Each structure stands twice: as C-alpha cells, then as structure tokens.
XYZ file of N, CA, C and O in Angstrom:
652
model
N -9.052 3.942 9.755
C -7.886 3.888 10.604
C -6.843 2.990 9.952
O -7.142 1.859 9.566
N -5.278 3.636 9.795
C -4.017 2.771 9.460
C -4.120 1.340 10.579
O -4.622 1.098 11.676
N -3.598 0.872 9.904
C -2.487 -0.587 10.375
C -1.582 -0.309 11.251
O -0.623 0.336 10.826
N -1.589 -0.634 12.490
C -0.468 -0.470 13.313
C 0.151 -1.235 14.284
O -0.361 -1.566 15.354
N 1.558 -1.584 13.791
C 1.663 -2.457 14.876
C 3.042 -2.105 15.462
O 3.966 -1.899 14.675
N 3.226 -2.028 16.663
C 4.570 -1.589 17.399
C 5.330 -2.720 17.806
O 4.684 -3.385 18.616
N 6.644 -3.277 17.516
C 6.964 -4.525 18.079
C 8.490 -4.022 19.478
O 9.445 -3.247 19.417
N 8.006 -4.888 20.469
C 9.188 -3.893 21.252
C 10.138 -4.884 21.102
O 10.952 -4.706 22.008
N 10.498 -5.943 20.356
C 11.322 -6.745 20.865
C 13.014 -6.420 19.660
O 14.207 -6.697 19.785
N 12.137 -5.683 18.539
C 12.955 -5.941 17.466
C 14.277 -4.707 17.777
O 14.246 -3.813 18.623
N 15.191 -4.965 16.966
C 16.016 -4.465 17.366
C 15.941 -2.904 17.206
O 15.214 -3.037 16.221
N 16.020 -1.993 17.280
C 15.999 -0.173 17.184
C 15.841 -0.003 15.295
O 14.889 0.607 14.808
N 16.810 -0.575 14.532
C 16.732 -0.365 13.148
C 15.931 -0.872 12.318
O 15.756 -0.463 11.170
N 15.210 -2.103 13.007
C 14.541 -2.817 12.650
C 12.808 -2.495 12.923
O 11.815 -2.706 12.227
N 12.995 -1.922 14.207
C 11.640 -1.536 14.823
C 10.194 -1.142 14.175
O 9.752 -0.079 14.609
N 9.641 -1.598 13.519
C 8.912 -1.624 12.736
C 7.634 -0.324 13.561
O 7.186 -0.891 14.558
N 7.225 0.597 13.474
C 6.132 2.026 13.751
C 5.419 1.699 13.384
O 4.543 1.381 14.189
N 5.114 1.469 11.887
C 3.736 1.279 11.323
C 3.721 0.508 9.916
O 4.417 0.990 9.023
N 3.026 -0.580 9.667
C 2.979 -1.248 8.182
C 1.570 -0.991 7.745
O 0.634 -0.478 8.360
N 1.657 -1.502 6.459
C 0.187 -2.184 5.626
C 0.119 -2.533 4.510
O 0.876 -2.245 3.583
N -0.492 -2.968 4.510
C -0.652 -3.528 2.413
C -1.447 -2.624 2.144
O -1.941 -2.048 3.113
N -1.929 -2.096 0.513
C -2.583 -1.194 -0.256
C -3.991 -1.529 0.293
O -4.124 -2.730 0.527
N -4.876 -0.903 0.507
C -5.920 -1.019 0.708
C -7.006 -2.319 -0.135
O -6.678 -2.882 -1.179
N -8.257 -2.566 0.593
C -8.800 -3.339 -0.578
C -9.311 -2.244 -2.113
O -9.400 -2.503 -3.313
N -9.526 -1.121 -1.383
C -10.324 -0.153 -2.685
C -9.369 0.147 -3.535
O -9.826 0.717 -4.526
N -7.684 -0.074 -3.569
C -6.995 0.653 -4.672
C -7.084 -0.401 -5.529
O -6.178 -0.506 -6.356
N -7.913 -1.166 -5.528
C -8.720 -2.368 -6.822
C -10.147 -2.580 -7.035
O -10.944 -3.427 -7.437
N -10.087 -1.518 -6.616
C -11.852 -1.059 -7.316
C -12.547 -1.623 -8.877
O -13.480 -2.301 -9.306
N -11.350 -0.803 -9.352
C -11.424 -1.457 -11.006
C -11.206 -2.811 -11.191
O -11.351 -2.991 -12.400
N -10.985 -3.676 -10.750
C -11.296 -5.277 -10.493
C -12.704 -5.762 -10.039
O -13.158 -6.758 -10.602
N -13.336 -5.230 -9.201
C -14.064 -5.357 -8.847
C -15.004 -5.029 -9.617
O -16.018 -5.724 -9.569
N -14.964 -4.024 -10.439
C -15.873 -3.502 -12.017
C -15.983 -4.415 -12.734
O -16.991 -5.091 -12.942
N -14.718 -4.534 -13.274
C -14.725 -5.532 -14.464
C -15.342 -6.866 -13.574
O -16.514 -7.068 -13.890
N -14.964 -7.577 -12.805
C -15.543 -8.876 -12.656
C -17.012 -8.471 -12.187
O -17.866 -9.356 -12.259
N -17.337 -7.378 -11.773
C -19.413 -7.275 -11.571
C -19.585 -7.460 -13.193
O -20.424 -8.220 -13.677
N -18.776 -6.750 -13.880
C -19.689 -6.756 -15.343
C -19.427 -7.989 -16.171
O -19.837 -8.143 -17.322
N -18.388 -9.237 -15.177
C -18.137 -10.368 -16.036
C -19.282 -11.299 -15.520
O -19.685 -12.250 -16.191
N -19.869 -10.919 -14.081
C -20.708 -11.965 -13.643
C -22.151 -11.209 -14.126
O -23.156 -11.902 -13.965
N -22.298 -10.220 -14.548
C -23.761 -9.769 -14.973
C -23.654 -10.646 -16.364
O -24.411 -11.532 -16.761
N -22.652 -10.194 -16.879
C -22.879 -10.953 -18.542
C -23.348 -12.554 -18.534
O -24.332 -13.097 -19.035
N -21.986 -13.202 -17.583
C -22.204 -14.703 -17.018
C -23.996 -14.961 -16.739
O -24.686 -15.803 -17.314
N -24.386 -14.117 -15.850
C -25.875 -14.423 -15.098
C -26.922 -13.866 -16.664
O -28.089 -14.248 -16.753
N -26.378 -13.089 -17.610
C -27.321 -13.274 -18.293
C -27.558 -14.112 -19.568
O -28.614 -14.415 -20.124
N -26.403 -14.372 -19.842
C -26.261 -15.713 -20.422
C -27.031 -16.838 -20.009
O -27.898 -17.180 -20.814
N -26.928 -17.554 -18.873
C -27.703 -18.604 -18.110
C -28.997 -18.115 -17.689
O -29.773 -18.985 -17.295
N -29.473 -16.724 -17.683
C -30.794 -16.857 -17.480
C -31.496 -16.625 -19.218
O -32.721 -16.522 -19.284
N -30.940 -16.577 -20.114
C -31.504 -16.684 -21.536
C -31.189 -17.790 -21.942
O -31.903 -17.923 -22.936
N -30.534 -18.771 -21.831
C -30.405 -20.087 -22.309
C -28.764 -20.090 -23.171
O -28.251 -21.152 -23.525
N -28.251 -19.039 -23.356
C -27.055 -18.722 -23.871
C -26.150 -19.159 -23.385
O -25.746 -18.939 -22.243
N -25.294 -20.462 -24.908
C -24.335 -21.457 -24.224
C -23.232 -20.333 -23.622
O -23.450 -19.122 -23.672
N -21.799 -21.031 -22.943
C -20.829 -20.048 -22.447
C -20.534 -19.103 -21.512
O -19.489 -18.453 -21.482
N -21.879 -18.980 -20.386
C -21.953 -18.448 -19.163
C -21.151 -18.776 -18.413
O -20.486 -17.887 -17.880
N -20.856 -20.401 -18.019
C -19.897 -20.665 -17.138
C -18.302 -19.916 -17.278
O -17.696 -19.478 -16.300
N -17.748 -19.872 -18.772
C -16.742 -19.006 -18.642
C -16.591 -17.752 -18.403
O -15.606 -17.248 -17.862
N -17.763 -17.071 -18.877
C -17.739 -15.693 -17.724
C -17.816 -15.614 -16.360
O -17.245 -14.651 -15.848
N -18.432 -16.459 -15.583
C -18.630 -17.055 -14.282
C -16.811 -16.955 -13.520
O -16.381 -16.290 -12.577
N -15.976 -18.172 -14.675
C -14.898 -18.452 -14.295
C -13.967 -17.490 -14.418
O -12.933 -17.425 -13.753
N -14.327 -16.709 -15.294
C -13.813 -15.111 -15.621
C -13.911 -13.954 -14.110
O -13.201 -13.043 -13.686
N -15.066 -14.544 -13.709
C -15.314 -13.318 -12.285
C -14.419 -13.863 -11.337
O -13.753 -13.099 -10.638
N -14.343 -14.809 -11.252
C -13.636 -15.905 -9.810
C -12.187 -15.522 -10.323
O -11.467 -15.595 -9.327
N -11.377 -15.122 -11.494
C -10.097 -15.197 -12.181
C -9.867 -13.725 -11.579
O -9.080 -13.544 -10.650
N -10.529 -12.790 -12.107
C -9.974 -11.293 -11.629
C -10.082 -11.105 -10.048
O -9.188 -10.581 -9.385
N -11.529 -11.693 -9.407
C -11.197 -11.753 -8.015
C -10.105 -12.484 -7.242
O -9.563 -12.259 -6.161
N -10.003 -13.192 -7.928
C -8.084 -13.965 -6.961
C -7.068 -12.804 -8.010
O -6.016 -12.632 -7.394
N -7.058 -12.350 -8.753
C -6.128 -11.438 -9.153
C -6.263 -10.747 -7.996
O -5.298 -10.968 -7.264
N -7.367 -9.710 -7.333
C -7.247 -8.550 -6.873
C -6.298 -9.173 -5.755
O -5.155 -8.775 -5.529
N -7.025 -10.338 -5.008
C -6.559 -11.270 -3.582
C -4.765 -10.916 -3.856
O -4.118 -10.093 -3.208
N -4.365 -11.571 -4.703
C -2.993 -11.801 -5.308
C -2.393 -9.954 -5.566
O -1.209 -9.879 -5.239
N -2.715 -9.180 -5.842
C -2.162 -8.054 -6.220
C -1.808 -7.540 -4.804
O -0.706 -7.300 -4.311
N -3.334 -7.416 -4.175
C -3.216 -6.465 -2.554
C -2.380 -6.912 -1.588
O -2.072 -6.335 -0.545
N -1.954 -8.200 -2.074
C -0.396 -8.743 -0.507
C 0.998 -8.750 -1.587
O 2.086 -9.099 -1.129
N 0.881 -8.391 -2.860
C 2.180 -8.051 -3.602
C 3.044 -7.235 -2.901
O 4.208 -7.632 -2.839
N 2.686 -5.885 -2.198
C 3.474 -5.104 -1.403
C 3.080 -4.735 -0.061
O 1.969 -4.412 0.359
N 4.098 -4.833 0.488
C 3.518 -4.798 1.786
C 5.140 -3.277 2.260
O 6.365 -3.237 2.149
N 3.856 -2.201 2.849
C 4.809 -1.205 3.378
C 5.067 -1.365 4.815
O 4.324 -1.986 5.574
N 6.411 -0.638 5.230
C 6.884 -0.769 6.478
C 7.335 0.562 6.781
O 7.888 1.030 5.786
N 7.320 1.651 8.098
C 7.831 2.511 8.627
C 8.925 2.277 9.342
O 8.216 1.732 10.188
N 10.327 2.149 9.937
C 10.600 1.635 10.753
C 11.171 2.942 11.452
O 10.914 4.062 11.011
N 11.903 2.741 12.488
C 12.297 3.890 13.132
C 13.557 4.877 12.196
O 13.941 6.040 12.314
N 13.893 3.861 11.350
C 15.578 4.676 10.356
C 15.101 4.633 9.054
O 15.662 5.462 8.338
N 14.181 3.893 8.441
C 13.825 4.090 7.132
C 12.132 3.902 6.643
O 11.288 3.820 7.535
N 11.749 3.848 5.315
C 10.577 3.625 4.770
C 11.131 2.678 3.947
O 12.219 2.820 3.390
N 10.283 1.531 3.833
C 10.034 0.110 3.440
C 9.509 -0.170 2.194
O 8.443 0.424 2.359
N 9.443 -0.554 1.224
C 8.308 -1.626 0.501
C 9.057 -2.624 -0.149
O 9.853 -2.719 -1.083
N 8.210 -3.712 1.143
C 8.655 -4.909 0.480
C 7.671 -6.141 -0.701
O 6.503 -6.135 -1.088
N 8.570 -6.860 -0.897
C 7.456 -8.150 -1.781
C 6.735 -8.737 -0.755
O 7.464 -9.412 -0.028
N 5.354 -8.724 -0.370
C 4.417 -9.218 0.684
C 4.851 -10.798 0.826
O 5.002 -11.400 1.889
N 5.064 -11.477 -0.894
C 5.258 -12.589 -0.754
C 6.512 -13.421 0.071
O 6.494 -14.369 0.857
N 7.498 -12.666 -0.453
C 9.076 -13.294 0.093
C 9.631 -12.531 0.935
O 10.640 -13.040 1.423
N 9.368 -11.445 1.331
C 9.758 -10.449 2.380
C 11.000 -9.735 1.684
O 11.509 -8.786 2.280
N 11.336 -9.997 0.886
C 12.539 -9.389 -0.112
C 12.374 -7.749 -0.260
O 11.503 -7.257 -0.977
N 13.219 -7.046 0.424
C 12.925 -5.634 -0.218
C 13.192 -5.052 -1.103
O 14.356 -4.995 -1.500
N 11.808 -4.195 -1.924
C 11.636 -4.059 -3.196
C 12.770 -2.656 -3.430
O 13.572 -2.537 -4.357
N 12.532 -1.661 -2.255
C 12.293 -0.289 -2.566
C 12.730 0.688 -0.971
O 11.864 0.713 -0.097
N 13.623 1.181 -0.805
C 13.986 1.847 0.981
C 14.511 3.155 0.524
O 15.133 3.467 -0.491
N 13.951 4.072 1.896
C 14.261 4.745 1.436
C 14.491 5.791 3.015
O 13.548 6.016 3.773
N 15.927 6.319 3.257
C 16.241 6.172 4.632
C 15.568 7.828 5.291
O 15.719 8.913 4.728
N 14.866 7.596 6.538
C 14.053 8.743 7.113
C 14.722 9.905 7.412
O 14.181 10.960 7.742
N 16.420 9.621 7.245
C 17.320 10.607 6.946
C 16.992 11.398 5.993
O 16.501 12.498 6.250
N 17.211 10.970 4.699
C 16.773 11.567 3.022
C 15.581 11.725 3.148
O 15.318 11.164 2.085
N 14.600 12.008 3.531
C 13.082 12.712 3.606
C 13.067 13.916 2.715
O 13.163 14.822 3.542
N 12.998 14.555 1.384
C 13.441 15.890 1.402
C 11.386 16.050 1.503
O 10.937 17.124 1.903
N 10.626 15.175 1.201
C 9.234 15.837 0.631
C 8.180 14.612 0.762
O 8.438 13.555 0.187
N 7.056 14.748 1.479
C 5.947 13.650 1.365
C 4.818 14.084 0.755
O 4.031 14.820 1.350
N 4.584 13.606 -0.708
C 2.498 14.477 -1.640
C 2.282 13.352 -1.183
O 3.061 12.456 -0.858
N 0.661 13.453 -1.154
C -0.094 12.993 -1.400
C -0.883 13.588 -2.759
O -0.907 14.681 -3.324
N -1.538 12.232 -2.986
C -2.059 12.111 -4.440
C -3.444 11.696 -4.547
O -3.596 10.585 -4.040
N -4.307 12.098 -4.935
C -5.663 11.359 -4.657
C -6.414 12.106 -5.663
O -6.672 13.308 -5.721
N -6.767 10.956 -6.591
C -7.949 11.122 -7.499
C -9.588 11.431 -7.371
O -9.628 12.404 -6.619
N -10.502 11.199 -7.615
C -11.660 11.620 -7.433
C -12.063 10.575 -6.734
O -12.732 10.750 -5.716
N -11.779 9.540 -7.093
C -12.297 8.093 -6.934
C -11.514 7.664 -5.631
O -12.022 7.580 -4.513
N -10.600 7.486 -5.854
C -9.827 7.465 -4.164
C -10.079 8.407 -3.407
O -9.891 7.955 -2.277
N -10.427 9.563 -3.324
C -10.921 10.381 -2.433
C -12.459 10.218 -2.032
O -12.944 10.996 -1.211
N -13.027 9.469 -2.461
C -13.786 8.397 -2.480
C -13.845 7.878 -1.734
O -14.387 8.298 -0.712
N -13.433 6.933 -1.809
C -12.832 5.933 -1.022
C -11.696 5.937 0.376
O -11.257 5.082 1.145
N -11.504 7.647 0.155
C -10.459 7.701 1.619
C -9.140 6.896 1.244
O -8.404 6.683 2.208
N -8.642 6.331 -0.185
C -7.155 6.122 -0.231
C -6.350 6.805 -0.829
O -7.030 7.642 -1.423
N -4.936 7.030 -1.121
C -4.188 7.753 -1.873
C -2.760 7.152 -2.119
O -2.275 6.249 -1.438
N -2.341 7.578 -2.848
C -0.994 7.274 -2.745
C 0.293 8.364 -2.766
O 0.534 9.315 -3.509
N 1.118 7.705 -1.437
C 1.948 9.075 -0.929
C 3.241 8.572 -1.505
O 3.764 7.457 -1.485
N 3.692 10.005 -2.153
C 5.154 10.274 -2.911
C 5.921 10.627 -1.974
O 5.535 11.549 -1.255
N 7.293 9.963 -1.697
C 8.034 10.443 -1.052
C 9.495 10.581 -1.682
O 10.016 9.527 -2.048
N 10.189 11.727 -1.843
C 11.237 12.057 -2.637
C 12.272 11.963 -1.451
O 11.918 12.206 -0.297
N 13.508 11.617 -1.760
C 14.567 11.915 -1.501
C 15.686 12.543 -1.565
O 16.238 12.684 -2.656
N 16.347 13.144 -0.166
C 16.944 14.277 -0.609
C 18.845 14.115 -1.487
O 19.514 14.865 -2.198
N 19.056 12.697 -0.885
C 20.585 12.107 -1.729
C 20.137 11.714 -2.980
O 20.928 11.938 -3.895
N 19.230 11.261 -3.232
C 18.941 10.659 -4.863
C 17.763 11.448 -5.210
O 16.927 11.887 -4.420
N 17.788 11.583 -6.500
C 16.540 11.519 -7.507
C 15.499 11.206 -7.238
O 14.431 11.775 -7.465
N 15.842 9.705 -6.423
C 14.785 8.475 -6.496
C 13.064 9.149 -5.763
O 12.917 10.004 -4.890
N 12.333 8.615 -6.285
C 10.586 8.796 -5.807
C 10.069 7.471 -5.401
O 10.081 6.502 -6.161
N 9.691 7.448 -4.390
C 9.245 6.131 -3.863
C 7.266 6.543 -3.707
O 6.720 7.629 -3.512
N 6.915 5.730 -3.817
C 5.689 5.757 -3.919
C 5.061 4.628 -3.117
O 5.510 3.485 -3.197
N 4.034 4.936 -2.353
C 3.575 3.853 -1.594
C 1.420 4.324 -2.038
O 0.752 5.303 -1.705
N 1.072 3.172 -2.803
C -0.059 3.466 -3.813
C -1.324 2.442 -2.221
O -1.124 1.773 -1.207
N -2.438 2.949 -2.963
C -3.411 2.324 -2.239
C -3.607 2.389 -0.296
O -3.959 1.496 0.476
N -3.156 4.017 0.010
C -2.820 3.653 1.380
C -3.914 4.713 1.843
O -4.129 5.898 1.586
N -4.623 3.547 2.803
C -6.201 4.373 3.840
C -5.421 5.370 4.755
O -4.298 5.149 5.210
N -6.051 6.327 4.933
C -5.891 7.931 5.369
C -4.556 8.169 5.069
O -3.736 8.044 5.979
N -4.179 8.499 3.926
C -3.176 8.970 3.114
C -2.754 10.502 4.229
O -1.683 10.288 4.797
N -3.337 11.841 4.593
C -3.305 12.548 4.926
C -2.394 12.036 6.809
O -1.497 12.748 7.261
N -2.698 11.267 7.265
C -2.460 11.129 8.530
C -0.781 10.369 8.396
O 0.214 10.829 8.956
N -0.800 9.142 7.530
C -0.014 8.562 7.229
C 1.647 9.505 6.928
O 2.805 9.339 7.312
N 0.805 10.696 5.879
C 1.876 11.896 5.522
C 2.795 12.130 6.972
O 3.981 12.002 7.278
N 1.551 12.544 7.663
C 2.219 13.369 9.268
C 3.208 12.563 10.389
O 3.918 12.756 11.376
N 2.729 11.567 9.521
C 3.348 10.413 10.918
C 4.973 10.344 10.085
O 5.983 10.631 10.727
N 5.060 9.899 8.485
C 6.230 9.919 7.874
C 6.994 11.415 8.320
O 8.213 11.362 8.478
N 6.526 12.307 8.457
C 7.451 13.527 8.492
C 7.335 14.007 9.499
O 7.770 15.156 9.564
N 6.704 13.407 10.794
C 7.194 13.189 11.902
C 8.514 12.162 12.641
O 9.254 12.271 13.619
N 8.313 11.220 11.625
C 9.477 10.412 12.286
C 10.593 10.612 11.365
O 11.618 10.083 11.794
N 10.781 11.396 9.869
C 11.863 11.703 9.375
C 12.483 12.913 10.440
O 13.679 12.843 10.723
N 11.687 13.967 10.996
C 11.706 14.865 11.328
C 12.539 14.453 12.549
O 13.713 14.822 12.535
N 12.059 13.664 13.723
C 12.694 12.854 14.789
C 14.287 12.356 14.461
O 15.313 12.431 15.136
N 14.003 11.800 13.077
C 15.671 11.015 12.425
C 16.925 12.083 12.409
O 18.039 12.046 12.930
N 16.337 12.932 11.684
C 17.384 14.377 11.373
C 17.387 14.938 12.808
O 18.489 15.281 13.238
N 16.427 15.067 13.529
C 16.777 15.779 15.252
C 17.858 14.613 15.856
O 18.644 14.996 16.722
N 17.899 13.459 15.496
C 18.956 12.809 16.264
C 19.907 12.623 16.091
O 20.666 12.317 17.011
N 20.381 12.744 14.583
C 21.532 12.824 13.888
C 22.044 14.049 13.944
O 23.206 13.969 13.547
N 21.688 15.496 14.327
C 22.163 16.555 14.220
C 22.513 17.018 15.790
O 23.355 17.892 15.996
N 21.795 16.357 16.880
C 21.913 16.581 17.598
C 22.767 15.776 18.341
O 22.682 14.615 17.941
N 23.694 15.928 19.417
C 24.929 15.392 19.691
C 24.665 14.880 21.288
O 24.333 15.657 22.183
N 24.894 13.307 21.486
C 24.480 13.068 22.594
C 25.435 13.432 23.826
O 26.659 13.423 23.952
N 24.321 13.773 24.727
C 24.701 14.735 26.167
C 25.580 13.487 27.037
O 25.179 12.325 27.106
N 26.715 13.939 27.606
C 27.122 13.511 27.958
C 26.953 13.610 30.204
O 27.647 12.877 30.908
C-alpha cells in the first residue's frame, strides 16, 4: 500500500493527495554489496585475517548511504501539479503541472517486479520534459490515481463554472 496523506488545511494548490519517498527496495543493490562486505568482514575475523574491521566499517558506510539516498527525494501529488522535491531542504527539484499530463509508463524490471516497485514516467504535453518518479511501491495503482487527477485538472479547466 502507497503513502497517503490528505491535509485539509492547506491551501487548494498546495493540497497535497498523495506523497512518498522511493521505496526501501529501489536499493536493493546496497544491500548486496554491503551483505557481501560483511561476509568478507566476518570471514576475515573468523580466520585470523588482519583488516576485517574495515570491511565491517565498509557495511555500516553503504548502509547509511542507502538511509541517505531513500529521503534524497521525496514525491508529492497535489491537486494542480506532480512534485519531486529535495527530501532534505524541501527545495523543488522537478514539477510538472496535472494540466500537461500528455502520458503516465510504468517501468519495471524483473527485480522490481519483484519487489512490487517501479518507476513511473510521466511526459508532458507543453514540453519535451520526462519526469520520472523511480522506486515507487504499487507503481500500477499510483499510475491510475496520477491520470485520474490529471484527468479531474483538464475536466475543470475546460469546463466553465455554472453560474
């Protein structure tokens, strides 16, 4: 299940639908490399082989990498656009308005399908631009909800309020 949080207080443009950071599994491969830095580490120290501790310190190094990578971006839905910001400073990286929706893929490798993550492409229809939101749990649902609420954006803009 996505991340969801509805805030009623914020203002309409601001209104945040749905966020999340990349999943923990779209760092799987971190998690590889540091099992195979602490097997080496543990077999070092169980043969008497000086230099274990730096493989040790090697496993603890890529695991605060992964810690440090997975709050790098943090995505946002809001009611007028798609989000990704810097998790750290709240600075936005990347927007992209639910107006311009022209297309949402999903993308999913063997291994993320796996794992149930993907990462969804979303093109725009004023620019070129491809926004990509990587590492996101039920990629497939996530799609429906984006091109449901682009879908909502363009019904309100085309449609002319009743007087």
């Amino acid at each position: 299940m996505t991340t969801l949080n509805v805030v009623d207080q914020a203002p309409q443009d601001r209104q945040i639908v749905w966020e999340t950071f990349p999943s923990w599994a779209q760092f799987s491969w971190l998690y590889l490399l540091s099992a195979f830095s602490a097997l080496r580490g543990a077999m070092f120290f169980r043969y008497g082989i000086e230099g274990w501790e730096m493989w040790m310190i090697g496993t603890g190094i890529l695991l605060v990498c992964a810690v440090i990578l997975r709050r790098w971006a943090h995505y946002e839905l809001t009611r007028e656009r798609i989000i990704i910001r810097n998790g750290y400073t709240g600075r936005e990286i990347s927007s992209v308005p639910l107006a311009d929706v022209r297309a949402v893929a999903v993308q999913q490798g063997l291994v993320a399908d796996f794992f149930g993550i993907g990462t969804l492409t979303i093109s725009s229809s004023s620019t070129d631009r491809l926004v990509s939101l990587r590492g996101i749990r039920d990629p497939e649902e996530v799609k429906i909800r984006i091109e449901a609420a682009a879908w909502r954006e363009n019904r309100r803009q085309t449609v002319p309020p009743s007087e």
